[in-house]
Coordinates of C-alpha atoms in Angstrom, one line a residue:
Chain A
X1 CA -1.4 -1.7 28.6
X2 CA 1.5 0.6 29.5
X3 CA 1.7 1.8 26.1
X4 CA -1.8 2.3 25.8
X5 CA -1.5 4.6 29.3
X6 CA 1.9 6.4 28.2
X7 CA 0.1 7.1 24.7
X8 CA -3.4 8.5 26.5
X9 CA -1.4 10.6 29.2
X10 CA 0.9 11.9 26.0
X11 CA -3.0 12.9 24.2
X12 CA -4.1 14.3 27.6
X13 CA -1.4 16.7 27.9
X14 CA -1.0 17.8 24.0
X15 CA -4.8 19.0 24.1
X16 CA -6.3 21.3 26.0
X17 CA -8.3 18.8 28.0
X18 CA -5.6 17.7 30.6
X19 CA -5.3 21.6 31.4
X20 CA -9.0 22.5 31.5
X21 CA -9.8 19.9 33.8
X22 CA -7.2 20.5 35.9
X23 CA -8.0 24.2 35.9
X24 CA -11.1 23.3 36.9
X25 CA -10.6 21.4 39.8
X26 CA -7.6 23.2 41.1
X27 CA -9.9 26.3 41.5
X28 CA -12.8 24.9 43.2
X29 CA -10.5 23.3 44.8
X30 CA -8.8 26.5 46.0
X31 CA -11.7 28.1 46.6
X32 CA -13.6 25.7 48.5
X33 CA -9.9 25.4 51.0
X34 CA -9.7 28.8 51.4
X35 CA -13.1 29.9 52.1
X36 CA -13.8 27.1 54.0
X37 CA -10.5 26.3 56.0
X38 CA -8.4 29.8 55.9
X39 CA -11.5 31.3 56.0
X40 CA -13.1 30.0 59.0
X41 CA -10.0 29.1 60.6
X42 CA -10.6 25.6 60.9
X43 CA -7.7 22.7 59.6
X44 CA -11.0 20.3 59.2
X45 CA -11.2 20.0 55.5
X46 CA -14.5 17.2 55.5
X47 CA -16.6 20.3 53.8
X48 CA -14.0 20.7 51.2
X49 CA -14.1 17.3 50.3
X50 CA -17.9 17.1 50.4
X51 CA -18.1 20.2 48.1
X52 CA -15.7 18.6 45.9
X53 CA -18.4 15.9 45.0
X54 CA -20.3 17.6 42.5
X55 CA -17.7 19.1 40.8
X56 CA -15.8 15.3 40.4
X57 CA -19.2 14.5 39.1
X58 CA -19.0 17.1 36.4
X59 CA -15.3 16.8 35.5
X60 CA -14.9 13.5 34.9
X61 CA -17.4 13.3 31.3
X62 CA -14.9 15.7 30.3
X63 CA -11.9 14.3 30.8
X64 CA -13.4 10.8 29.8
X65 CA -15.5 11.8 26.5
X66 CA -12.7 10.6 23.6
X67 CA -10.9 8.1 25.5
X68 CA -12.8 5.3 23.2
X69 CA -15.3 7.5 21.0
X70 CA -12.3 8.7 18.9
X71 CA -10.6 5.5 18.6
X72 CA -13.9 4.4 16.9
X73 CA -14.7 7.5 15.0
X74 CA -11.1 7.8 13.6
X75 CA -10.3 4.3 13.0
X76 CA -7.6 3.9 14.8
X77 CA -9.6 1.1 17.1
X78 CA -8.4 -1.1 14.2
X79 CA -4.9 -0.6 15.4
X80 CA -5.8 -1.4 18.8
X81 CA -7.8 -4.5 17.9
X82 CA -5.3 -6.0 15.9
X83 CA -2.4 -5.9 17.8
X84 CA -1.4 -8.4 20.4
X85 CA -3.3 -6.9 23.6
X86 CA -6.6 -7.9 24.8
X87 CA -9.5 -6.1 24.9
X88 CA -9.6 -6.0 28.3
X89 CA -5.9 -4.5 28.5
X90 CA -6.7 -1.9 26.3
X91 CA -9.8 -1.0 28.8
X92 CA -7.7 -1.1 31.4
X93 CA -5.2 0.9 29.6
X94 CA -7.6 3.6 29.1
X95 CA -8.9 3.6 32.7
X96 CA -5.5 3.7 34.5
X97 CA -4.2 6.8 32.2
X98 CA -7.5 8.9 33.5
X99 CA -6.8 7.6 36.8
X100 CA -3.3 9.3 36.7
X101 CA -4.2 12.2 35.4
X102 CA -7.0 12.6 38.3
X103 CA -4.2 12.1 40.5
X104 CA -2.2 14.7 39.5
X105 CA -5.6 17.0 39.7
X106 CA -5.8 15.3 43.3
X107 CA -2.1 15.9 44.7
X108 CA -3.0 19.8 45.5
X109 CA -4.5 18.4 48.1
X110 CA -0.7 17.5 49.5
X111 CA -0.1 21.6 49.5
X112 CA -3.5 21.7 51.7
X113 CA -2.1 19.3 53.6
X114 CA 1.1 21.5 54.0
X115 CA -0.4 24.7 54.1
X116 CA -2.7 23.5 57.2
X117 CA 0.9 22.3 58.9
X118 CA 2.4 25.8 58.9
X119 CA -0.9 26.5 61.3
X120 CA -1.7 23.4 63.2
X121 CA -0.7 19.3 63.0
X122 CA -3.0 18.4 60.6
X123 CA -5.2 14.9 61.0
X124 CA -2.9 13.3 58.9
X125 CA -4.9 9.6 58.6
X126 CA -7.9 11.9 58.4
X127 CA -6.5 13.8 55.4
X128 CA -5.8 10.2 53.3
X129 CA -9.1 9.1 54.9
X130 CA -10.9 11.5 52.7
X131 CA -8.0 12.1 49.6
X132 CA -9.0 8.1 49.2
X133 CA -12.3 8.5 48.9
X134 CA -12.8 11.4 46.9
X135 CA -10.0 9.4 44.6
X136 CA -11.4 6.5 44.5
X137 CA -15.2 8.5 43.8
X138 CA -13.5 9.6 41.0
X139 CA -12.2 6.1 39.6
X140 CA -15.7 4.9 39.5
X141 CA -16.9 8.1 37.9
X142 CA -13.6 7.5 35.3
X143 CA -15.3 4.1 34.4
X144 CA -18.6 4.9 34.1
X145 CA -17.6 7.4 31.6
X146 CA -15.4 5.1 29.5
X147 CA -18.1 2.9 29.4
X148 CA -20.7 5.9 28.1
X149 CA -17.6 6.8 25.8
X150 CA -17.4 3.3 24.9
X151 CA -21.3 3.3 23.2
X152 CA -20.7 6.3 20.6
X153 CA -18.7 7.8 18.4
X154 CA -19.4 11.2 19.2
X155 CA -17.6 12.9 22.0
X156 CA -20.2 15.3 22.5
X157 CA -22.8 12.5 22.9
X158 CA -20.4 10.7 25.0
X159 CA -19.8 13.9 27.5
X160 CA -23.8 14.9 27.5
X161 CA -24.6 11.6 28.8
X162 CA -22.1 11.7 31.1
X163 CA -23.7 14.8 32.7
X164 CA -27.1 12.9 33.0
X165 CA -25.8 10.5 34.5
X166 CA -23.7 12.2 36.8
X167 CA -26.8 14.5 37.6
X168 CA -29.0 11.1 38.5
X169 CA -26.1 10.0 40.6
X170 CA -26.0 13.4 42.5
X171 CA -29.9 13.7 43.0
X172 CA -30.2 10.0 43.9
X173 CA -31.0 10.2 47.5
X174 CA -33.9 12.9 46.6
X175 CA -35.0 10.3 44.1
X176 CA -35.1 8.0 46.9
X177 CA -36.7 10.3 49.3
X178 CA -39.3 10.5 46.9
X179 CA -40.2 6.6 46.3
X180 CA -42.9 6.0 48.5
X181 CA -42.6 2.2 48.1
X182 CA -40.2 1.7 50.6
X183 CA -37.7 -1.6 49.5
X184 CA -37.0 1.0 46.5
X185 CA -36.6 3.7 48.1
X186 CA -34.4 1.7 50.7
X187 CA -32.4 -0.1 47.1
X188 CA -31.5 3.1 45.8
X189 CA -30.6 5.0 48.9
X190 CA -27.9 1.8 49.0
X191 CA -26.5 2.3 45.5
X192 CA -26.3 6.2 46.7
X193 CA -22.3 7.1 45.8
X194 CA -23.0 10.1 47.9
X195 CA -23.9 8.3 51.5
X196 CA -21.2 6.0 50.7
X197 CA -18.9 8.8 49.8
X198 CA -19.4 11.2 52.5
X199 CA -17.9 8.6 55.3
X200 CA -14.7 9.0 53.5
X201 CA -15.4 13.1 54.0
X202 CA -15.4 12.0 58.0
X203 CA -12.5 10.1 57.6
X204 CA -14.1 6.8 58.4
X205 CA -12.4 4.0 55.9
X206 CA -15.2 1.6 55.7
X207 CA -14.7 -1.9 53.5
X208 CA -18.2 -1.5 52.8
X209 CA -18.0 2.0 50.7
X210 CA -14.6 0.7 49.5
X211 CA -15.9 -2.3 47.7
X212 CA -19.1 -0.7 47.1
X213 CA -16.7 1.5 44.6
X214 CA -14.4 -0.9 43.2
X215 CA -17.8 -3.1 42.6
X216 CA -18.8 0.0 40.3
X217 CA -15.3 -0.3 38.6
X218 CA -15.6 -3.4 38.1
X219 CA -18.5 -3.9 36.7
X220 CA -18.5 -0.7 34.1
X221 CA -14.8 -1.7 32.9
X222 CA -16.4 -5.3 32.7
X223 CA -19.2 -3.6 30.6
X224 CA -17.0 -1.6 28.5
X225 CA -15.2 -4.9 27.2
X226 CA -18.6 -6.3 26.3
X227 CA -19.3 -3.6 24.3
X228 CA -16.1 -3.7 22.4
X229 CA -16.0 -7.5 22.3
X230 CA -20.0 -7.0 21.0
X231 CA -19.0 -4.9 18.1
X232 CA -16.7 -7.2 16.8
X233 CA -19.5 -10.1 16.7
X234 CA -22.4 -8.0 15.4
Chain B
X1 CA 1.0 -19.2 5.4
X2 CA -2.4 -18.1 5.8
X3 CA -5.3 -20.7 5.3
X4 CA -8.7 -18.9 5.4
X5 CA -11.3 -22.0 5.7
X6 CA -15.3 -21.4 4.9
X7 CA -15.4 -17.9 6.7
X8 CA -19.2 -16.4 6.5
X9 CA -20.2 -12.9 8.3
X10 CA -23.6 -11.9 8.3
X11 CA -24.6 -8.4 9.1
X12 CA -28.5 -9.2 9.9
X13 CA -29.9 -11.1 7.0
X14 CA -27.3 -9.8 4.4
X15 CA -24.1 -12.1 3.9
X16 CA -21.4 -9.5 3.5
X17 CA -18.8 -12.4 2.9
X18 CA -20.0 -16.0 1.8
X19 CA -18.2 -19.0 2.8
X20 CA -15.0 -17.9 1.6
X21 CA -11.9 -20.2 1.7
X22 CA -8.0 -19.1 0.2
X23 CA -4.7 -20.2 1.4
X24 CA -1.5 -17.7 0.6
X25 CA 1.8 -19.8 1.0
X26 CA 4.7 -18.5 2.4
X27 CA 6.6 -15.8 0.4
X28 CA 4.0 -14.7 -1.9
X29 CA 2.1 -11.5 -3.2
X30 CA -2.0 -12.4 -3.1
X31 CA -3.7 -9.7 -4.8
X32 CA -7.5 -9.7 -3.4
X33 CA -9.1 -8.4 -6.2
X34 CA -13.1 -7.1 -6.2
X35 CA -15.6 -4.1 -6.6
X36 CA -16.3 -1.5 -3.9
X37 CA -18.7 -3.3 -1.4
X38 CA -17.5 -7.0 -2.7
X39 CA -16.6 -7.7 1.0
X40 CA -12.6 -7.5 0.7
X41 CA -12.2 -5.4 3.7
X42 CA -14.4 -7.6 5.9
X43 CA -12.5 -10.6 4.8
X44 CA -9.5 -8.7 5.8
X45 CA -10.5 -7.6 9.1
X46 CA -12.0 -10.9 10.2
X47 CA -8.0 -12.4 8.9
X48 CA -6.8 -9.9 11.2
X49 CA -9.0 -10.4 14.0
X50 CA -11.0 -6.7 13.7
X51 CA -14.3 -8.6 13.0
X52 CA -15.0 -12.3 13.9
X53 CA -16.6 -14.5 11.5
X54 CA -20.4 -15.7 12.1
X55 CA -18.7 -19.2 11.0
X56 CA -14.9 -20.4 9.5
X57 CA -11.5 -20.4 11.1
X58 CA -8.4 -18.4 10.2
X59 CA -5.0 -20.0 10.5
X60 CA -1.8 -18.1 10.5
X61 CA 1.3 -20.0 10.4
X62 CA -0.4 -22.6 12.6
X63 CA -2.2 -20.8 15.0
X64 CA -5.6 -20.5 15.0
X65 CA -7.4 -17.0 15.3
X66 CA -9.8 -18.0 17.9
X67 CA -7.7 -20.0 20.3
X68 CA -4.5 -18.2 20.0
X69 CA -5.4 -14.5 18.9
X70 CA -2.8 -13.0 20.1
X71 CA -0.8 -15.5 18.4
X72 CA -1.7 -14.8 15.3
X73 CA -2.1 -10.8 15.9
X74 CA 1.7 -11.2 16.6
X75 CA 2.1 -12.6 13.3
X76 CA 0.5 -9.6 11.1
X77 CA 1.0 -6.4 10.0
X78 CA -2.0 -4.8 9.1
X79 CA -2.7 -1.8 7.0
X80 CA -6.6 -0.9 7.3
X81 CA -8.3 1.0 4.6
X82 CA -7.9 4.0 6.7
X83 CA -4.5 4.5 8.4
X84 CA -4.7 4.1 12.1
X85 CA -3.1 7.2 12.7
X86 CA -3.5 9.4 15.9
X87 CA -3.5 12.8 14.7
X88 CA -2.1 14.6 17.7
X89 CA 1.4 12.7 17.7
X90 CA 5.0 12.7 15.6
X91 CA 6.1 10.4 13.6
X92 CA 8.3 9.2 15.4
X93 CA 5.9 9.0 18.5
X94 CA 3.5 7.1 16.9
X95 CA 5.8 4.7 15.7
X96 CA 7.2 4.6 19.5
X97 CA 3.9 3.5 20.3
X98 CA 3.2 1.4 18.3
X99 CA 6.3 -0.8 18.9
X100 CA 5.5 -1.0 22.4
X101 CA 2.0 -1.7 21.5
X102 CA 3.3 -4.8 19.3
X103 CA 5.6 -5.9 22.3
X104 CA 8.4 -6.1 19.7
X105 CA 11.7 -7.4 21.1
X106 CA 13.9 -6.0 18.5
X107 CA 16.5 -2.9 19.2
X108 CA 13.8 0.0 19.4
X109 CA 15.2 2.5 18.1
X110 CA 17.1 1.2 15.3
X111 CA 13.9 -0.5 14.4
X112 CA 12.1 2.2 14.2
X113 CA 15.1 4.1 12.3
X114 CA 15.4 0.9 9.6
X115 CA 11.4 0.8 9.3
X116 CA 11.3 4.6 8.4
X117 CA 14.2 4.5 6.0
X118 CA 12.4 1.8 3.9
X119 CA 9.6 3.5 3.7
X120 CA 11.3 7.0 2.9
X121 CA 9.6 9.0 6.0
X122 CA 12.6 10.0 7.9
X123 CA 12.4 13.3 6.8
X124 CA 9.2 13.8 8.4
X125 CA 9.6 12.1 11.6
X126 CA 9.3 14.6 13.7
X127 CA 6.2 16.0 12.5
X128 CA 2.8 15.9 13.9
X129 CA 0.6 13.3 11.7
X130 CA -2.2 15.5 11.2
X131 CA 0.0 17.9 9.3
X132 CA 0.9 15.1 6.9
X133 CA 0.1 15.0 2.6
X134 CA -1.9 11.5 2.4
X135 CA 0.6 10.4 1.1
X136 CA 3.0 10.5 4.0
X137 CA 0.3 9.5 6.2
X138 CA -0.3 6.5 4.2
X139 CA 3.4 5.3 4.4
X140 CA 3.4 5.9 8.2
X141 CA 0.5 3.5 8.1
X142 CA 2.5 1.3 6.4
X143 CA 5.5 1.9 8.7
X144 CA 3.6 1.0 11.3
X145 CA 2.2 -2.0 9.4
X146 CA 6.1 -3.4 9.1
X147 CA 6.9 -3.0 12.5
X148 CA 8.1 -6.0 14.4
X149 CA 9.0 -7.5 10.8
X150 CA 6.1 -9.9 11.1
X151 CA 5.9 -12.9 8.6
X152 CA 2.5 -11.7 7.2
X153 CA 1.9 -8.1 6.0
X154 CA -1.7 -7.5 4.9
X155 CA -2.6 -4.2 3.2
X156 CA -6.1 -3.1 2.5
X157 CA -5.9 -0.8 -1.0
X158 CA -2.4 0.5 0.0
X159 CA -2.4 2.9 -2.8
X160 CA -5.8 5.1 -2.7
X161 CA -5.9 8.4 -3.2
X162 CA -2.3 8.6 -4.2
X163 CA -0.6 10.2 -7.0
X164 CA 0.8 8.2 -9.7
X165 CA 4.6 9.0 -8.7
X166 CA 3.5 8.1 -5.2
X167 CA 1.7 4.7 -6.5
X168 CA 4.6 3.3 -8.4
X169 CA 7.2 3.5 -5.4
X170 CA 4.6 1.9 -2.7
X171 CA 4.3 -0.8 -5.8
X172 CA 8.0 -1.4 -5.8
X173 CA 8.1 -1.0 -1.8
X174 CA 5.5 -4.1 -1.7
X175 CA 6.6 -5.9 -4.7
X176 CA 10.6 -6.0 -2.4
X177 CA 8.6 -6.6 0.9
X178 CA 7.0 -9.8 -0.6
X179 CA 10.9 -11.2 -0.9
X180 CA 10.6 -11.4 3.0
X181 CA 7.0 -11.5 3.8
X182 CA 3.8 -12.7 2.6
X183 CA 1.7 -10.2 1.3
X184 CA -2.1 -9.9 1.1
X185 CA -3.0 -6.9 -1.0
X186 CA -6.7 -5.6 -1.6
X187 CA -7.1 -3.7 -4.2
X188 CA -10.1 -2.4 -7.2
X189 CA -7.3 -1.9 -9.5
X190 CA -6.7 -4.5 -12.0
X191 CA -3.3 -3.4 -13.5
X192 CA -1.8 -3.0 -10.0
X193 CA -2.7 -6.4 -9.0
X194 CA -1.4 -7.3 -12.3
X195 CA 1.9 -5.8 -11.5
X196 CA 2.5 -7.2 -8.1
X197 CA 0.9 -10.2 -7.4
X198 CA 1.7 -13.6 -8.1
X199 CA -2.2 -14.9 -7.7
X200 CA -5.4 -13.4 -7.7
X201 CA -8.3 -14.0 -5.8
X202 CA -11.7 -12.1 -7.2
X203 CA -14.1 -11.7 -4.8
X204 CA -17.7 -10.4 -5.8
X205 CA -20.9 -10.0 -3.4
X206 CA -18.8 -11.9 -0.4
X207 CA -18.3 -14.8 -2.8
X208 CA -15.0 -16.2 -4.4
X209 CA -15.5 -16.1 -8.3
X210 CA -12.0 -17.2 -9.2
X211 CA -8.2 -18.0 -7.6
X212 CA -5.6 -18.5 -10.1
X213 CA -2.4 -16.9 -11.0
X214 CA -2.5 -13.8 -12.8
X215 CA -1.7 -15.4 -15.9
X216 CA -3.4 -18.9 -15.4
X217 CA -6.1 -16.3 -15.2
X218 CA -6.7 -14.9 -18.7
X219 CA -6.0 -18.4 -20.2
X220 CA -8.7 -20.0 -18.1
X221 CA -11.2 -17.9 -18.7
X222 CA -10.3 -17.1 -22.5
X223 CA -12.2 -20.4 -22.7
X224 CA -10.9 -21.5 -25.9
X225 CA -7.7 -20.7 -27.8
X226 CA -8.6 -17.7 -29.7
X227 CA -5.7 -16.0 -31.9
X228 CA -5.5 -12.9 -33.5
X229 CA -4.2 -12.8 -37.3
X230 CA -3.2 -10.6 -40.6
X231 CA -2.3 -12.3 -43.2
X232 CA -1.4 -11.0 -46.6
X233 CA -3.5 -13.0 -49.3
X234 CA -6.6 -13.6 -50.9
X235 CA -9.0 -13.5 -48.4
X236 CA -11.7 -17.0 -49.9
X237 CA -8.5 -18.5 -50.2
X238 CA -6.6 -17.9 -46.6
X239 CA -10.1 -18.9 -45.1
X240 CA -10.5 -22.1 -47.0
X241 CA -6.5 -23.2 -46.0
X242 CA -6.6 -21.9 -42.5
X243 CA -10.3 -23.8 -41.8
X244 CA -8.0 -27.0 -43.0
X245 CA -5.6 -26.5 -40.6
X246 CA -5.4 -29.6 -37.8
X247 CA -7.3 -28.5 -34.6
X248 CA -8.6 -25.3 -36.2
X249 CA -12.2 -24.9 -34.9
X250 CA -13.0 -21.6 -36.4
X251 CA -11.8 -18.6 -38.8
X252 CA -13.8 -15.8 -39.0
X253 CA -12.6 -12.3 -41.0
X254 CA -12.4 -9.0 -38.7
X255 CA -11.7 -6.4 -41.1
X256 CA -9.7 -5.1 -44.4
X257 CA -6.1 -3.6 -43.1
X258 CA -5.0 -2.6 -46.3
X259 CA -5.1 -4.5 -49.8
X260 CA -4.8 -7.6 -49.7
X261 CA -3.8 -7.8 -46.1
X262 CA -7.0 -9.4 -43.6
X263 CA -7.1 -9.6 -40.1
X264 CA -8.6 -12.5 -38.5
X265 CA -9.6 -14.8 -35.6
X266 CA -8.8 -18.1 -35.4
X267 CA -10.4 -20.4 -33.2
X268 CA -8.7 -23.7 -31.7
X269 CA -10.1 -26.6 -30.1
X270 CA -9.6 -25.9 -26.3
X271 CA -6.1 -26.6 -25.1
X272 CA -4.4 -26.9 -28.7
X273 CA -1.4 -24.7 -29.7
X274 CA -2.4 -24.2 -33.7
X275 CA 0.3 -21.6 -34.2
X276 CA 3.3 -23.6 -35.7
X277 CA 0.9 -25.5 -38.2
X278 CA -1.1 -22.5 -39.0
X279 CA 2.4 -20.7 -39.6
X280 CA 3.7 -23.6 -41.4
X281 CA 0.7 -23.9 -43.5
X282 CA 0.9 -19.9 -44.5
X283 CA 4.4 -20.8 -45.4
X284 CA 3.3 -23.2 -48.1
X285 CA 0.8 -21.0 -49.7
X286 CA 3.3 -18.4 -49.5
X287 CA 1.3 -16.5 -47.6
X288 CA 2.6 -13.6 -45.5
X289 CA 1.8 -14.1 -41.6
X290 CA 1.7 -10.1 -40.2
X291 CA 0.5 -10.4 -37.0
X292 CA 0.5 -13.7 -34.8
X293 CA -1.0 -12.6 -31.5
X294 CA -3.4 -14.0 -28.3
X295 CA -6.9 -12.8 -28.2
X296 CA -7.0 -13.7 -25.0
X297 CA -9.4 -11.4 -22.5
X298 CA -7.6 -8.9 -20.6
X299 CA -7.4 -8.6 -17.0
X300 CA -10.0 -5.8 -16.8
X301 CA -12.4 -8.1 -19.1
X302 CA -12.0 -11.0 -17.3
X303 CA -12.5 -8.7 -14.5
X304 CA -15.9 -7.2 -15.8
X305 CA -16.9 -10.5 -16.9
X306 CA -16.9 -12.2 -13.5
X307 CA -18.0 -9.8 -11.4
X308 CA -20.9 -9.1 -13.9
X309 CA -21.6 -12.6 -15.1
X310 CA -24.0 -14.0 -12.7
X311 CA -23.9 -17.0 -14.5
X312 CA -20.2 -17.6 -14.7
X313 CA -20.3 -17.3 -10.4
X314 CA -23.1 -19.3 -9.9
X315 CA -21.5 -22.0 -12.2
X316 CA -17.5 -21.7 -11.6
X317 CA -18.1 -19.9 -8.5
X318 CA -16.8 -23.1 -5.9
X319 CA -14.3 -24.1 -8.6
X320 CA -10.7 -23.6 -7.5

């Protein structure tokens, strides 16, 4: 597994796509802080973080769009496959290595942090309240992709899919709204990542929202070894 | 060493490999012999774990590829048809990689060092794969395939797409790697499996039409003792001696070389060695004997004849 990470994170950074997605979040990120907290005065960063949903949503079929479509379309699954790790290590490997390098997107939020302490004592607990969640958001997101990634060979497939889906999972409460048969409506409002999300923006640390998260991981890196162990049987 | 045991895969209805069954003992060079589509590649992927079988077991050196895969995955170095190379890294990164992927325990980078001297990349180490001639990139596959020094190397048609200078040295590299390893080698070329292997397995539509060594081979299938002669004589009377000859089953004329001088081909009753007697015989009639050779099939015919010869398969086909 830690060779699979060091060689993904090594991939990550000789492409573009580590750098693109990194732009990309460090300047909404920036924007979002300064218009909302230097702009308004205010050291309460809950609207950055909620802002920061959608574009998590976006980002991560980017950054997760080769990490097993390539393997397959260039063969080097085979290498993978046949050497002594299982399947689910090499999942895992996978996972973890987007996981760090959403980190790294994820630690400007420590020069927030900073920046707001030159001004006022910042809510510290508050601050890793909602850098948790918006981390954790974006580990489910990570495997939900792999998982898309996992079913093609195409990365472009893989990313467009990703977008639909991260669409659905942005509109699902209007979805919801919309149900007029009521246990559904009540079902999918549940499975909503962003009410279960936005407590983290408050800085309230439920179990609930936590486990409703690691459930997603669980269950999409559980699916992505299916798949894999599927293609070797069919 | 290896002991493949009634593996079948089905894709759907079709039966891409057919209740195949081979063993390869330790130290030696199988040459896995077939035409494009034949299943060889399956066969190799399920023997390294790529594919599972729909039924049959693999054993490597004991361990068994379903209860112990990683085991046996330990155990083999594997060269797909297609190098498993990832284009964005060096050499030597790759390589990196791949030893930590295999867990080897050995000194890394002397490893890796040793691994690239044998197969004569060290001058390119530190360049990015995709930059590579095919030919480099197939010996970093096979680099790759080495590391770890496991017992069992198997390479799926090693030398495609190479050019002949290239072809002869990863011939000589395998032919000095089976001294240490045992080697499974795919392949579509008959002289090359000729020139490296000990034994042969042919392998047509996902079934096994013949295992022998490369020479048991040609005899086997040469059905009967057929030799090929010129003899300087008169040609009634060289037909009517040689016919008289213990054992001799058949003579039969081929064509005029030059005056006086015939060529023919003798037929023996199977498993009889004629030549002394015939030779002895020619002496006594003061005969000349020109040319005493085997008109055995060649490797390609035998080749052509199995893989085209329904009838052969369907009869010899589960005779090993």
């Amino acid at each position: 597994m830690g060779a699979i990470i060091k060689r993904e994170l090594y991939s990550f950074f000789c492409s573009p796509v580590a750098y693109v997605v990194m732009a990309i979040f460090l300047f909404f990120s920036g924007v979002f802080f300064s218009v909302v907290c230097l702009g308004n005065d205010t050291s309460n960063l809950t609207y950055v973080f909620t802002n920061m949903f959608l574009v998590t949503v976006l980002l991560m079929p980017i950054m997760c769009m080769r990490l097993l479509s390539d393997e397959k379309r260039l063969k080097t699954d085979q290498a993978l496959l046949t050497s002594p790790v299982s399947i689910l290590g090499i999942v895992l490997g996978k996972f973890f290595s987007a996981c760090v390098l959403y980190l790294v997107c994820l630690s400007i939020y420590i020069v927030f942090g900073v920046v707001l302490s030159f001004f006022v004592t910042p809510h510290w607990t508050v601050i890793l309240c909602n850098f948790l969640g918006l981390f954790i958001l974006g580990a489910a997101l990570i495997a939900i992709n792999l998982f898309l990634s996992s079913l093609t060979e195409s990365q472009m497939i893989s990313a467009i899919s990703g977008f639909a889906v991260g669409l659905f999972i942005y509109l699902l409460d209007n979805f919801a709204a919309a149900i007029p048969v009521s246990f559904i409506s009540t079902a999918l409002t549940k499975l909503s990542f962003l009410s279960h999300y936005q407590n983290f923006t408050v800085g309230l640390l439920s179990l609930a929202d936590l486990i409703f998260f690691l459930a997603v991981i669980a269950l999409f890196v559980f699916l992505t070894v299916r798949v894999i162990e599927k293609k070797r049987w069919s | 060493m290896v002991e493949v045991k009634n593996i079948t895969k089905c894709y759907g209805d079709k039966k891409a490999v057919d209740n195949v069954s081979f063993t390869v003992n330790s130290g030696e060079i199988l040459g896995f012999l077939g035409p494009n589509g034949a299943g060889k590649s399956t066969t190799m992927n399920i023997i390294t774990g790529y594919l599972s079988s729909s039924s049959g077991t693999v054993t490597v050196d004991g361990c068994e590829i379903l209860d112990d895969p990683k085991g046996v995955k330990s155990k083999i170095g594997y060269l797909p048809e297609i190098p498993p190379l990832y284009m964005d890294m060096t050499v030597q990164k790759y390589l990196e990689f791949m030893y930590d992927l295999k867990k080897v325990k050995l000194d890394k980078d002397a490893h890796i060092e040793e691994v690239c001297r044998l197969v004569k990349i060290s001058s390119v180490s530190n360049r990015i794969i995709k930059n590579l001639s095919k030919g480099y990139k197939q010996r970093v596959g096979l680099a790759q395939a080495l590391l770890g020094n496991p017992p069992v190397l198997i390479l799926d048609e090693p030398t495609v797409g190479l050019d002949p200078k290239q072809i002869i040295e990863i011939r000589n590299l395998v032919k000095s790697l089976g001294k240490k390893h045992t080697v499974i080698l795919s392949s579509h070329i008959l002289s090359e499996v000729q020139a490296i292997c000990d034994r042969v397995v042919i392998i047509s539509n996902g079934k096994i039409v013949a295992d022998e060594t490369t020479e048991g081979l040609s005899k086997s299938l040469a059905k009967s003792n057929r030799l090929l002669v010129q003899i300087k004589g008169p040609k009634s009377g060289v037909i009517t001696a040689v016919s008289n000859v213990k054992n001799v089953k058949s003579i039969k004329t081929e064509r005029e070389i030059s005056e006086d001088v015939y060529e023919y081909i003798v037929e023996a009753n199977e498993d009889c060695d004629i030549r002394s007697d015939l030779f002895f015989k020619l002496a006594e009639e003061k005969w000349p004997l020109i040319l005493l050779q085997s008109a055995d099939l060649s490797l390609e015919e035998i080749f052509l004849k199995l893989t085209t010869d329904t009838e052969y398969s369907s009869n010899k086909g589960g005779k090993k």
